[in-house]
Amino acid sequence: MIELRTAAEIEQMRPAGAFVASVLTALREKAAVGVNLLELDELAHRMIRDAGATSCYIDYHPSFGAMPFGKVLCTSVNDAVLHGLPFDHVLRDGDLLSVDFAASVDGWVADSALSVVVGTPAPEDLRLIEATEVALERAVAAARVGARLGDIGAAIGGTAREYGFRVNTQFGGHGVGRTMHGDPHVPNDARPGKGMRLRPGLVIAIEPWFMAGTDALRTDADGWTLRSVDGSRGAHSEHTVAVTADGPVVLTAR
């Protein structure tokens, strides 16, 4: 069921968005050569405890997950592109790291993701990250009252093709509110002018993610981490966005 939020409720969601943004900012600053993924997860866990927030991931167990997630971050490295389960891995020079984080503050959820290169960046990795960020910026701009879901998907898919990347449509954005994943599904590729019309009060996570050489995924042995089938690298950008009469509001702006 799609739920529309009042202006007052959107204001109540701002602390969750600000908290998620602050955690991702701290993680981006912490990520460096020699840092273990488990250290990043512990930093986020500590910030959750200090803020009195609640993790949306640690007990999460959807149908596609092998077991409850058990961590508070998704950390996807290089050819891991989504749902990366943090493990005992020390970041190396040139690693492409995507971090996805969602938390609840006072009963409201926000969800966001970013990608960075640790150490010395390869130009092709920076271009891949740029593509997701440009796609996100264009998709947010399309999230206006009277537009349609397909306009958001077209902005993302069109950007991917502009940069020469394919689009996987198995996973995309979603509604956000009292829970992390709700209706509607927000596609990462679609025809403009098609789909549900956007109304004031709709709050969605918009999350373009691209892989450099393929649009196909495989599931890692941990039962969670999704990797490109050809070993090419992936990048991921995401914001929680409220559709309002005054235009889109990025609740997780950093």
PDB file of C-alpha atoms in Angstrom:
ATOM      1  CA  MET A   1       0.000   0.000   0.000  1.00  0.00           C
ATOM      2  CA  ILE A   2       1.317   3.435  -0.927  1.00  0.00           C
ATOM      3  CA  GLU A   3       1.174   5.911   1.947  1.00  0.00           C
ATOM      4  CA  LEU A   4       1.335   9.676   1.522  1.00  0.00           C
ATOM      5  CA  ARG A   5       2.831  11.750   4.317  1.00  0.00           C
ATOM      6  CA  THR A   6       1.561  15.063   5.612  1.00  0.00           C
ATOM      7  CA  ALA A   7       3.837  18.083   5.662  1.00  0.00           C
ATOM      8  CA  ALA A   8       4.157  17.617   9.437  1.00  0.00           C
ATOM      9  CA  GLU A   9       5.180  13.987   9.003  1.00  0.00           C
ATOM     10  CA  ILE A  10       7.822  14.912   6.441  1.00  0.00           C
ATOM     11  CA  GLU A  11       9.230  17.356   8.987  1.00  0.00           C
ATOM     12  CA  GLN A  12       9.290  14.522  11.517  1.00  0.00           C
ATOM     13  CA  MET A  13      11.359  12.464   9.057  1.00  0.00           C
ATOM     14  CA  ARG A  14      14.105  15.085   8.823  1.00  0.00           C
ATOM     15  CA  PRO A  15      16.033  13.897  11.928  1.00  0.00           C
ATOM     16  CA  ALA A  16      16.266  10.378  10.489  1.00  0.00           C
ATOM     17  CA  GLY A  17      17.541  11.784   7.203  1.00  0.00           C
ATOM     18  CA  ALA A  18      20.085  13.998   8.948  1.00  0.00           C
ATOM     19  CA  PHE A  19      21.304  11.093  11.084  1.00  0.00           C
ATOM     20  CA  VAL A  20      21.744   8.753   8.120  1.00  0.00           C
ATOM     21  CA  ALA A  21      23.603  11.507   6.267  1.00  0.00           C
ATOM     22  CA  SER A  22      25.908  12.079   9.252  1.00  0.00           C
ATOM     23  CA  VAL A  23      26.757   8.391   9.502  1.00  0.00           C
ATOM     24  CA  LEU A  24      27.603   8.146   5.808  1.00  0.00           C
ATOM     25  CA  THR A  25      29.768  11.268   6.074  1.00  0.00           C
ATOM     26  CA  ALA A  26      31.665   9.716   8.991  1.00  0.00           C
ATOM     27  CA  LEU A  27      32.090   6.443   7.105  1.00  0.00           C
ATOM     28  CA  ARG A  28      33.384   8.222   4.005  1.00  0.00           C
ATOM     29  CA  GLU A  29      35.984   9.967   6.164  1.00  0.00           C
ATOM     30  CA  LYS A  30      36.904   6.723   7.959  1.00  0.00           C
ATOM     31  CA  ALA A  31      37.279   4.586   4.828  1.00  0.00           C
ATOM     32  CA  ALA A  32      40.980   4.349   3.997  1.00  0.00           C
ATOM     33  CA  VAL A  33      43.665   1.896   3.017  1.00  0.00           C
ATOM     34  CA  GLY A  34      44.187  -0.506   5.921  1.00  0.00           C
ATOM     35  CA  VAL A  35      40.706  -0.071   7.447  1.00  0.00           C
ATOM     36  CA  ASN A  36      38.679  -3.248   7.982  1.00  0.00           C
ATOM     37  CA  LEU A  37      35.056  -3.408   6.835  1.00  0.00           C
ATOM     38  CA  LEU A  38      34.149  -4.591  10.323  1.00  0.00           C
ATOM     39  CA  GLU A  39      35.599  -1.348  11.709  1.00  0.00           C
ATOM     40  CA  LEU A  40      33.224   0.617   9.492  1.00  0.00           C
ATOM     41  CA  ASP A  41      30.291  -1.470  10.694  1.00  0.00           C
ATOM     42  CA  GLU A  42      31.316  -0.932  14.323  1.00  0.00           C
ATOM     43  CA  LEU A  43      31.559   2.839  13.779  1.00  0.00           C
ATOM     44  CA  ALA A  44      28.016   2.904  12.395  1.00  0.00           C
ATOM     45  CA  HIS A  45      26.830   0.637  15.216  1.00  0.00           C
ATOM     46  CA  ARG A  46      28.343   2.991  17.809  1.00  0.00           C
ATOM     47  CA  MET A  47      26.737   6.035  16.192  1.00  0.00           C
ATOM     48  CA  ILE A  48      23.363   4.255  16.194  1.00  0.00           C
ATOM     49  CA  ARG A  49      23.698   3.503  19.916  1.00  0.00           C
ATOM     50  CA  ASP A  50      24.842   7.038  20.768  1.00  0.00           C
ATOM     51  CA  ALA A  51      21.912   8.584  18.863  1.00  0.00           C
ATOM     52  CA  GLY A  52      19.296   6.232  20.298  1.00  0.00           C
ATOM     53  CA  ALA A  53      18.449   5.197  16.751  1.00  0.00           C
ATOM     54  CA  THR A  54      17.496   1.738  15.473  1.00  0.00           C
ATOM     55  CA  SER A  55      19.196  -0.259  12.715  1.00  0.00           C
ATOM     56  CA  CYS A  56      16.996  -1.281   9.795  1.00  0.00           C
ATOM     57  CA  TYR A  57      19.445  -3.978   8.704  1.00  0.00           C
ATOM     58  CA  ILE A  58      20.581  -6.063  11.635  1.00  0.00           C
ATOM     59  CA  ASP A  59      17.406  -8.166  11.928  1.00  0.00           C
ATOM     60  CA  TYR A  60      16.350  -7.785   8.298  1.00  0.00           C
ATOM     61  CA  HIS A  61      15.466 -11.112   6.675  1.00  0.00           C
ATOM     62  CA  PRO A  62      13.604 -10.783   3.360  1.00  0.00           C
ATOM     63  CA  SER A  63      12.896 -13.717   1.064  1.00  0.00           C
ATOM     64  CA  PHE A  64      16.092 -13.175  -0.920  1.00  0.00           C
ATOM     65  CA  GLY A  65      18.353 -13.184   2.170  1.00  0.00           C
ATOM     66  CA  ALA A  66      19.883 -16.425   3.430  1.00  0.00           C
ATOM     67  CA  MET A  67      19.469 -15.405   7.082  1.00  0.00           C
ATOM     68  CA  PRO A  68      18.986 -12.243   9.174  1.00  0.00           C
ATOM     69  CA  PHE A  69      21.548  -9.723   7.911  1.00  0.00           C
ATOM     70  CA  GLY A  70      23.311  -9.357  11.265  1.00  0.00           C
ATOM     71  CA  LYS A  71      25.187  -6.104  10.519  1.00  0.00           C
ATOM     72  CA  VAL A  72      24.169  -2.444  10.367  1.00  0.00           C
ATOM     73  CA  LEU A  73      25.844  -1.550   7.042  1.00  0.00           C
ATOM     74  CA  CYS A  74      25.994  -2.876   3.529  1.00  0.00           C
ATOM     75  CA  THR A  75      29.636  -2.647   2.423  1.00  0.00           C
ATOM     76  CA  SER A  76      30.133  -3.681  -1.192  1.00  0.00           C
ATOM     77  CA  VAL A  77      33.696  -3.757  -2.527  1.00  0.00           C
ATOM     78  CA  ASN A  78      34.748  -3.769  -6.195  1.00  0.00           C
ATOM     79  CA  ASP A  79      32.659  -6.411  -8.019  1.00  0.00           C
ATOM     80  CA  ALA A  80      30.256  -6.586  -5.064  1.00  0.00           C
ATOM     81  CA  VAL A  81      27.555  -4.090  -5.962  1.00  0.00           C
ATOM     82  CA  LEU A  82      24.613  -4.480  -3.549  1.00  0.00           C
ATOM     83  CA  HIS A  83      23.804  -5.939  -0.120  1.00  0.00           C
ATOM     84  CA  GLY A  84      27.455  -6.457   0.742  1.00  0.00           C
ATOM     85  CA  LEU A  85      27.653  -8.231   4.101  1.00  0.00           C
ATOM     86  CA  PRO A  86      30.568  -6.745   6.086  1.00  0.00           C
ATOM     87  CA  PHE A  87      33.327  -9.292   6.719  1.00  0.00           C
ATOM     88  CA  ASP A  88      36.965  -9.428   7.753  1.00  0.00           C
ATOM     89  CA  HIS A  89      38.358  -7.544   4.776  1.00  0.00           C
ATOM     90  CA  VAL A  90      41.047  -4.853   4.953  1.00  0.00           C
ATOM     91  CA  LEU A  91      40.582  -2.151   2.337  1.00  0.00           C
ATOM     92  CA  ARG A  92      43.383  -1.950  -0.218  1.00  0.00           C
ATOM     93  CA  ASP A  93      44.627   0.865  -2.413  1.00  0.00           C
ATOM     94  CA  GLY A  94      42.197   1.379  -5.283  1.00  0.00           C
ATOM     95  CA  ASP A  95      39.249  -0.511  -3.767  1.00  0.00           C
ATOM     96  CA  LEU A  96      35.855   0.809  -4.887  1.00  0.00           C
ATOM     97  CA  LEU A  97      33.626   0.816  -1.810  1.00  0.00           C
ATOM     98  CA  SER A  98      29.851   1.305  -1.806  1.00  0.00           C
ATOM     99  CA  VAL A  99      28.178   1.862   1.560  1.00  0.00           C
ATOM    100  CA  ASP A 100      24.413   1.605   2.042  1.00  0.00           C
ATOM    101  CA  PHE A 101      22.849   2.573   5.373  1.00  0.00           C
ATOM    102  CA  ALA A 102      19.314   2.854   6.731  1.00  0.00           C
ATOM    103  CA  ALA A 103      18.152   3.649  10.245  1.00  0.00           C
ATOM    104  CA  SER A 104      15.043   4.618  12.163  1.00  0.00           C
ATOM    105  CA  VAL A 105      14.870   7.700  14.404  1.00  0.00           C
ATOM    106  CA  ASP A 106      11.720   8.266  16.468  1.00  0.00           C
ATOM    107  CA  GLY A 107       9.907   5.713  14.325  1.00  0.00           C
ATOM    108  CA  TRP A 108      10.792   7.224  10.945  1.00  0.00           C
ATOM    109  CA  VAL A 109      13.233   5.661   8.479  1.00  0.00           C
ATOM    110  CA  ALA A 110      15.768   7.156   6.091  1.00  0.00           C
ATOM    111  CA  ASP A 111      17.944   5.262   3.595  1.00  0.00           C
ATOM    112  CA  SER A 112      20.984   6.435   1.635  1.00  0.00           C
ATOM    113  CA  ALA A 113      24.129   5.162  -0.089  1.00  0.00           C
ATOM    114  CA  LEU A 114      27.388   6.431  -1.537  1.00  0.00           C
ATOM    115  CA  SER A 115      30.442   5.068  -3.336  1.00  0.00           C
ATOM    116  CA  VAL A 116      34.081   6.080  -2.914  1.00  0.00           C
ATOM    117  CA  VAL A 117      37.471   4.898  -4.094  1.00  0.00           C
ATOM    118  CA  VAL A 118      39.935   4.167  -1.299  1.00  0.00           C
ATOM    119  CA  GLY A 119      43.460   5.401  -1.948  1.00  0.00           C
ATOM    120  CA  THR A 120      44.496   5.913  -5.569  1.00  0.00           C
ATOM    121  CA  PRO A 121      41.444   6.079  -7.847  1.00  0.00           C
ATOM    122  CA  ALA A 122      41.286   4.637 -11.345  1.00  0.00           C
ATOM    123  CA  PRO A 123      39.643   7.075 -13.806  1.00  0.00           C
ATOM    124  CA  GLU A 124      37.126   4.439 -14.894  1.00  0.00           C
ATOM    125  CA  ASP A 125      35.994   3.955 -11.292  1.00  0.00           C
ATOM    126  CA  LEU A 126      35.506   7.679 -10.802  1.00  0.00           C
ATOM    127  CA  ARG A 127      33.482   7.783 -14.012  1.00  0.00           C
ATOM    128  CA  LEU A 128      31.298   4.897 -12.807  1.00  0.00           C
ATOM    129  CA  ILE A 129      30.620   6.664  -9.515  1.00  0.00           C
ATOM    130  CA  GLU A 130      29.936   9.906 -11.379  1.00  0.00           C
ATOM    131  CA  ALA A 131      27.347   8.145 -13.534  1.00  0.00           C
ATOM    132  CA  THR A 132      25.378   7.028 -10.476  1.00  0.00           C
ATOM    133  CA  GLU A 133      25.587  10.473  -8.907  1.00  0.00           C
ATOM    134  CA  VAL A 134      24.459  12.229 -12.094  1.00  0.00           C
ATOM    135  CA  ALA A 135      21.631   9.703 -12.460  1.00  0.00           C
ATOM    136  CA  LEU A 136      20.562  10.348  -8.871  1.00  0.00           C
ATOM    137  CA  GLU A 137      20.628  14.115  -9.341  1.00  0.00           C
ATOM    138  CA  ARG A 138      18.515  13.866 -12.496  1.00  0.00           C
ATOM    139  CA  ALA A 139      16.103  11.385 -10.905  1.00  0.00           C
ATOM    140  CA  VAL A 140      15.592  13.634  -7.883  1.00  0.00           C
ATOM    141  CA  ALA A 141      14.866  16.554 -10.212  1.00  0.00           C
ATOM    142  CA  ALA A 142      12.225  14.399 -11.917  1.00  0.00           C
ATOM    143  CA  ALA A 143      10.473  13.611  -8.615  1.00  0.00           C
ATOM    144  CA  ARG A 144       7.927  16.404  -8.903  1.00  0.00           C
ATOM    145  CA  VAL A 145       4.204  16.568  -8.316  1.00  0.00           C
ATOM    146  CA  GLY A 146       2.378  15.565 -11.488  1.00  0.00           C
ATOM    147  CA  ALA A 147       5.292  13.627 -12.954  1.00  0.00           C
ATOM    148  CA  ARG A 148       5.233   9.838 -13.103  1.00  0.00           C
ATOM    149  CA  LEU A 149       7.393   7.060 -11.710  1.00  0.00           C
ATOM    150  CA  GLY A 150       8.525   6.330 -15.240  1.00  0.00           C
ATOM    151  CA  ASP A 151      10.091   9.790 -15.428  1.00  0.00           C
ATOM    152  CA  ILE A 152      12.372   8.871 -12.516  1.00  0.00           C
ATOM    153  CA  GLY A 153      13.290   5.538 -14.093  1.00  0.00           C
ATOM    154  CA  ALA A 154      13.884   7.186 -17.471  1.00  0.00           C
ATOM    155  CA  ALA A 155      16.253   9.707 -15.891  1.00  0.00           C
ATOM    156  CA  ILE A 156      18.296   6.882 -14.354  1.00  0.00           C
ATOM    157  CA  GLY A 157      18.249   4.535 -17.324  1.00  0.00           C
ATOM    158  CA  GLY A 158      18.980   7.324 -19.774  1.00  0.00           C
ATOM    159  CA  THR A 159      21.995   8.409 -17.751  1.00  0.00           C
ATOM    160  CA  ALA A 160      23.328   4.861 -17.622  1.00  0.00           C
ATOM    161  CA  ARG A 161      23.146   4.539 -21.405  1.00  0.00           C
ATOM    162  CA  GLU A 162      24.671   7.984 -21.861  1.00  0.00           C
ATOM    163  CA  TYR A 163      27.719   6.727 -19.936  1.00  0.00           C
ATOM    164  CA  GLY A 164      27.721   3.399 -21.784  1.00  0.00           C
ATOM    165  CA  PHE A 165      26.395   1.202 -18.955  1.00  0.00           C
ATOM    166  CA  ARG A 166      23.568  -1.319 -18.891  1.00  0.00           C
ATOM    167  CA  VAL A 167      20.802  -1.283 -16.285  1.00  0.00           C
ATOM    168  CA  ASN A 168      19.787  -4.168 -14.039  1.00  0.00           C
ATOM    169  CA  THR A 169      16.103  -3.841 -13.132  1.00  0.00           C
ATOM    170  CA  GLN A 170      15.921  -6.543 -10.432  1.00  0.00           C
ATOM    171  CA  PHE A 171      16.595  -4.045  -7.656  1.00  0.00           C
ATOM    172  CA  GLY A 172      15.685  -0.380  -7.509  1.00  0.00           C
ATOM    173  CA  GLY A 173      14.263   2.241  -5.211  1.00  0.00           C
ATOM    174  CA  HIS A 174      11.269   1.958  -2.911  1.00  0.00           C
ATOM    175  CA  GLY A 175       8.875   3.715  -0.619  1.00  0.00           C
ATOM    176  CA  VAL A 176      10.202   4.816   2.783  1.00  0.00           C
ATOM    177  CA  GLY A 177       8.314   5.695   5.947  1.00  0.00           C
ATOM    178  CA  ARG A 178       7.779   3.740   9.129  1.00  0.00           C
ATOM    179  CA  THR A 179       9.615   0.817   7.512  1.00  0.00           C
ATOM    180  CA  MET A 180      12.619   0.670   5.216  1.00  0.00           C
ATOM    181  CA  HIS A 181      11.016  -0.980   2.197  1.00  0.00           C
ATOM    182  CA  GLY A 182       7.505  -0.079   1.116  1.00  0.00           C
ATOM    183  CA  ASP A 183       5.480   0.687  -1.980  1.00  0.00           C
ATOM    184  CA  PRO A 184       5.982   1.848  -4.631  1.00  0.00           C
ATOM    185  CA  HIS A 185       8.876   0.145  -6.359  1.00  0.00           C
ATOM    186  CA  VAL A 186      10.973   2.874  -8.012  1.00  0.00           C
ATOM    187  CA  PRO A 187      12.492   1.479 -11.216  1.00  0.00           C
ATOM    188  CA  ASN A 188      15.990   2.276 -12.418  1.00  0.00           C
ATOM    189  CA  ASP A 189      14.799   2.173 -16.021  1.00  0.00           C
ATOM    190  CA  ALA A 190      11.391   3.016 -17.451  1.00  0.00           C
ATOM    191  CA  ARG A 191       9.532   4.898 -20.149  1.00  0.00           C
ATOM    192  CA  PRO A 192       8.903   8.584 -19.401  1.00  0.00           C
ATOM    193  CA  GLY A 193       5.291   9.521 -18.806  1.00  0.00           C
ATOM    194  CA  LYS A 194       4.367   6.015 -17.661  1.00  0.00           C
ATOM    195  CA  GLY A 195       3.522   4.610 -14.258  1.00  0.00           C
ATOM    196  CA  MET A 196       2.000   6.072 -11.129  1.00  0.00           C
ATOM    197  CA  ARG A 197       1.537   9.824 -10.995  1.00  0.00           C
ATOM    198  CA  LEU A 198       3.578  11.455  -8.215  1.00  0.00           C
ATOM    199  CA  ARG A 199       1.581  13.175  -5.505  1.00  0.00           C
ATOM    200  CA  PRO A 200       2.548  15.446  -2.598  1.00  0.00           C
ATOM    201  CA  GLY A 201       3.593  13.421   0.439  1.00  0.00           C
ATOM    202  CA  LEU A 202       5.172  10.519  -1.410  1.00  0.00           C
ATOM    203  CA  VAL A 203       8.522   9.623   0.197  1.00  0.00           C
ATOM    204  CA  ILE A 204      10.824   7.339  -1.755  1.00  0.00           C
ATOM    205  CA  ALA A 205      14.382   6.093  -1.833  1.00  0.00           C
ATOM    206  CA  ILE A 206      15.900   6.669  -5.267  1.00  0.00           C
ATOM    207  CA  GLU A 207      18.963   4.488  -5.827  1.00  0.00           C
ATOM    208  CA  PRO A 208      20.757   4.158  -9.154  1.00  0.00           C
ATOM    209  CA  TRP A 209      23.463   1.494  -9.217  1.00  0.00           C
ATOM    210  CA  PHE A 210      25.467   0.457 -12.255  1.00  0.00           C
ATOM    211  CA  MET A 211      28.055  -2.160 -13.120  1.00  0.00           C
ATOM    212  CA  ALA A 212      30.878  -1.395 -15.520  1.00  0.00           C
ATOM    213  CA  GLY A 213      30.570  -4.398 -17.816  1.00  0.00           C
ATOM    214  CA  THR A 214      27.279  -6.243 -17.336  1.00  0.00           C
ATOM    215  CA  ASP A 215      23.707  -6.041 -16.074  1.00  0.00           C
ATOM    216  CA  ALA A 216      23.718  -9.543 -14.527  1.00  0.00           C
ATOM    217  CA  LEU A 217      24.235 -10.491 -10.892  1.00  0.00           C
ATOM    218  CA  ARG A 218      25.253 -13.534  -8.890  1.00  0.00           C
ATOM    219  CA  THR A 219      24.815 -14.146  -5.172  1.00  0.00           C
ATOM    220  CA  ASP A 220      27.949 -14.640  -3.099  1.00  0.00           C
ATOM    221  CA  ALA A 221      28.494 -17.617  -0.793  1.00  0.00           C
ATOM    222  CA  ASP A 222      27.426 -15.509   2.212  1.00  0.00           C
ATOM    223  CA  GLY A 223      23.863 -15.590   0.886  1.00  0.00           C
ATOM    224  CA  TRP A 224      23.587 -11.794   0.731  1.00  0.00           C
ATOM    225  CA  THR A 225      26.299 -10.044  -1.262  1.00  0.00           C
ATOM    226  CA  LEU A 226      25.428  -9.487  -4.921  1.00  0.00           C
ATOM    227  CA  ARG A 227      28.322  -9.427  -7.409  1.00  0.00           C
ATOM    228  CA  SER A 228      28.606  -8.744 -11.108  1.00  0.00           C
ATOM    229  CA  VAL A 229      28.788 -11.984 -13.062  1.00  0.00           C
ATOM    230  CA  ASP A 230      31.810 -10.812 -15.042  1.00  0.00           C
ATOM    231  CA  GLY A 231      33.833  -9.420 -12.144  1.00  0.00           C
ATOM    232  CA  SER A 232      33.401  -5.811 -13.246  1.00  0.00           C
ATOM    233  CA  ARG A 233      33.044  -3.144 -10.604  1.00  0.00           C
ATOM    234  CA  GLY A 234      29.863  -1.478  -9.435  1.00  0.00           C
ATOM    235  CA  ALA A 235      28.824   1.809  -7.837  1.00  0.00           C
ATOM    236  CA  HIS A 236      25.704   2.879  -5.959  1.00  0.00           C
ATOM    237  CA  SER A 237      24.181   6.237  -4.965  1.00  0.00           C
ATOM    238  CA  GLU A 238      20.955   6.748  -3.024  1.00  0.00           C
ATOM    239  CA  HIS A 239      18.884   9.413  -1.275  1.00  0.00           C
ATOM    240  CA  THR A 240      15.561   9.471   0.531  1.00  0.00           C
ATOM    241  CA  VAL A 241      13.398  12.065  -1.210  1.00  0.00           C
ATOM    242  CA  ALA A 242      10.035  13.630  -0.334  1.00  0.00           C
ATOM    243  CA  VAL A 243       7.772  14.785  -3.155  1.00  0.00           C
ATOM    244  CA  THR A 244       6.228  18.112  -2.122  1.00  0.00           C
ATOM    245  CA  ALA A 245       4.247  20.914  -3.718  1.00  0.00           C
ATOM    246  CA  ASP A 246       7.404  23.024  -3.548  1.00  0.00           C
ATOM    247  CA  GLY A 247       9.535  20.421  -5.317  1.00  0.00           C
ATOM    248  CA  PRO A 248      11.598  17.408  -4.262  1.00  0.00           C
ATOM    249  CA  VAL A 249      13.188  17.527  -0.799  1.00  0.00           C
ATOM    250  CA  VAL A 250      16.297  15.384  -0.252  1.00  0.00           C
ATOM    251  CA  LEU A 251      15.984  14.269   3.376  1.00  0.00           C
ATOM    252  CA  THR A 252      19.408  12.574   3.399  1.00  0.00           C
ATOM    253  CA  ALA A 253      21.380  15.446   1.857  1.00  0.00           C
ATOM    254  CA  ARG A 254      25.009  15.414   3.012  1.00  0.00           C
TER     255      ARG A 254
END
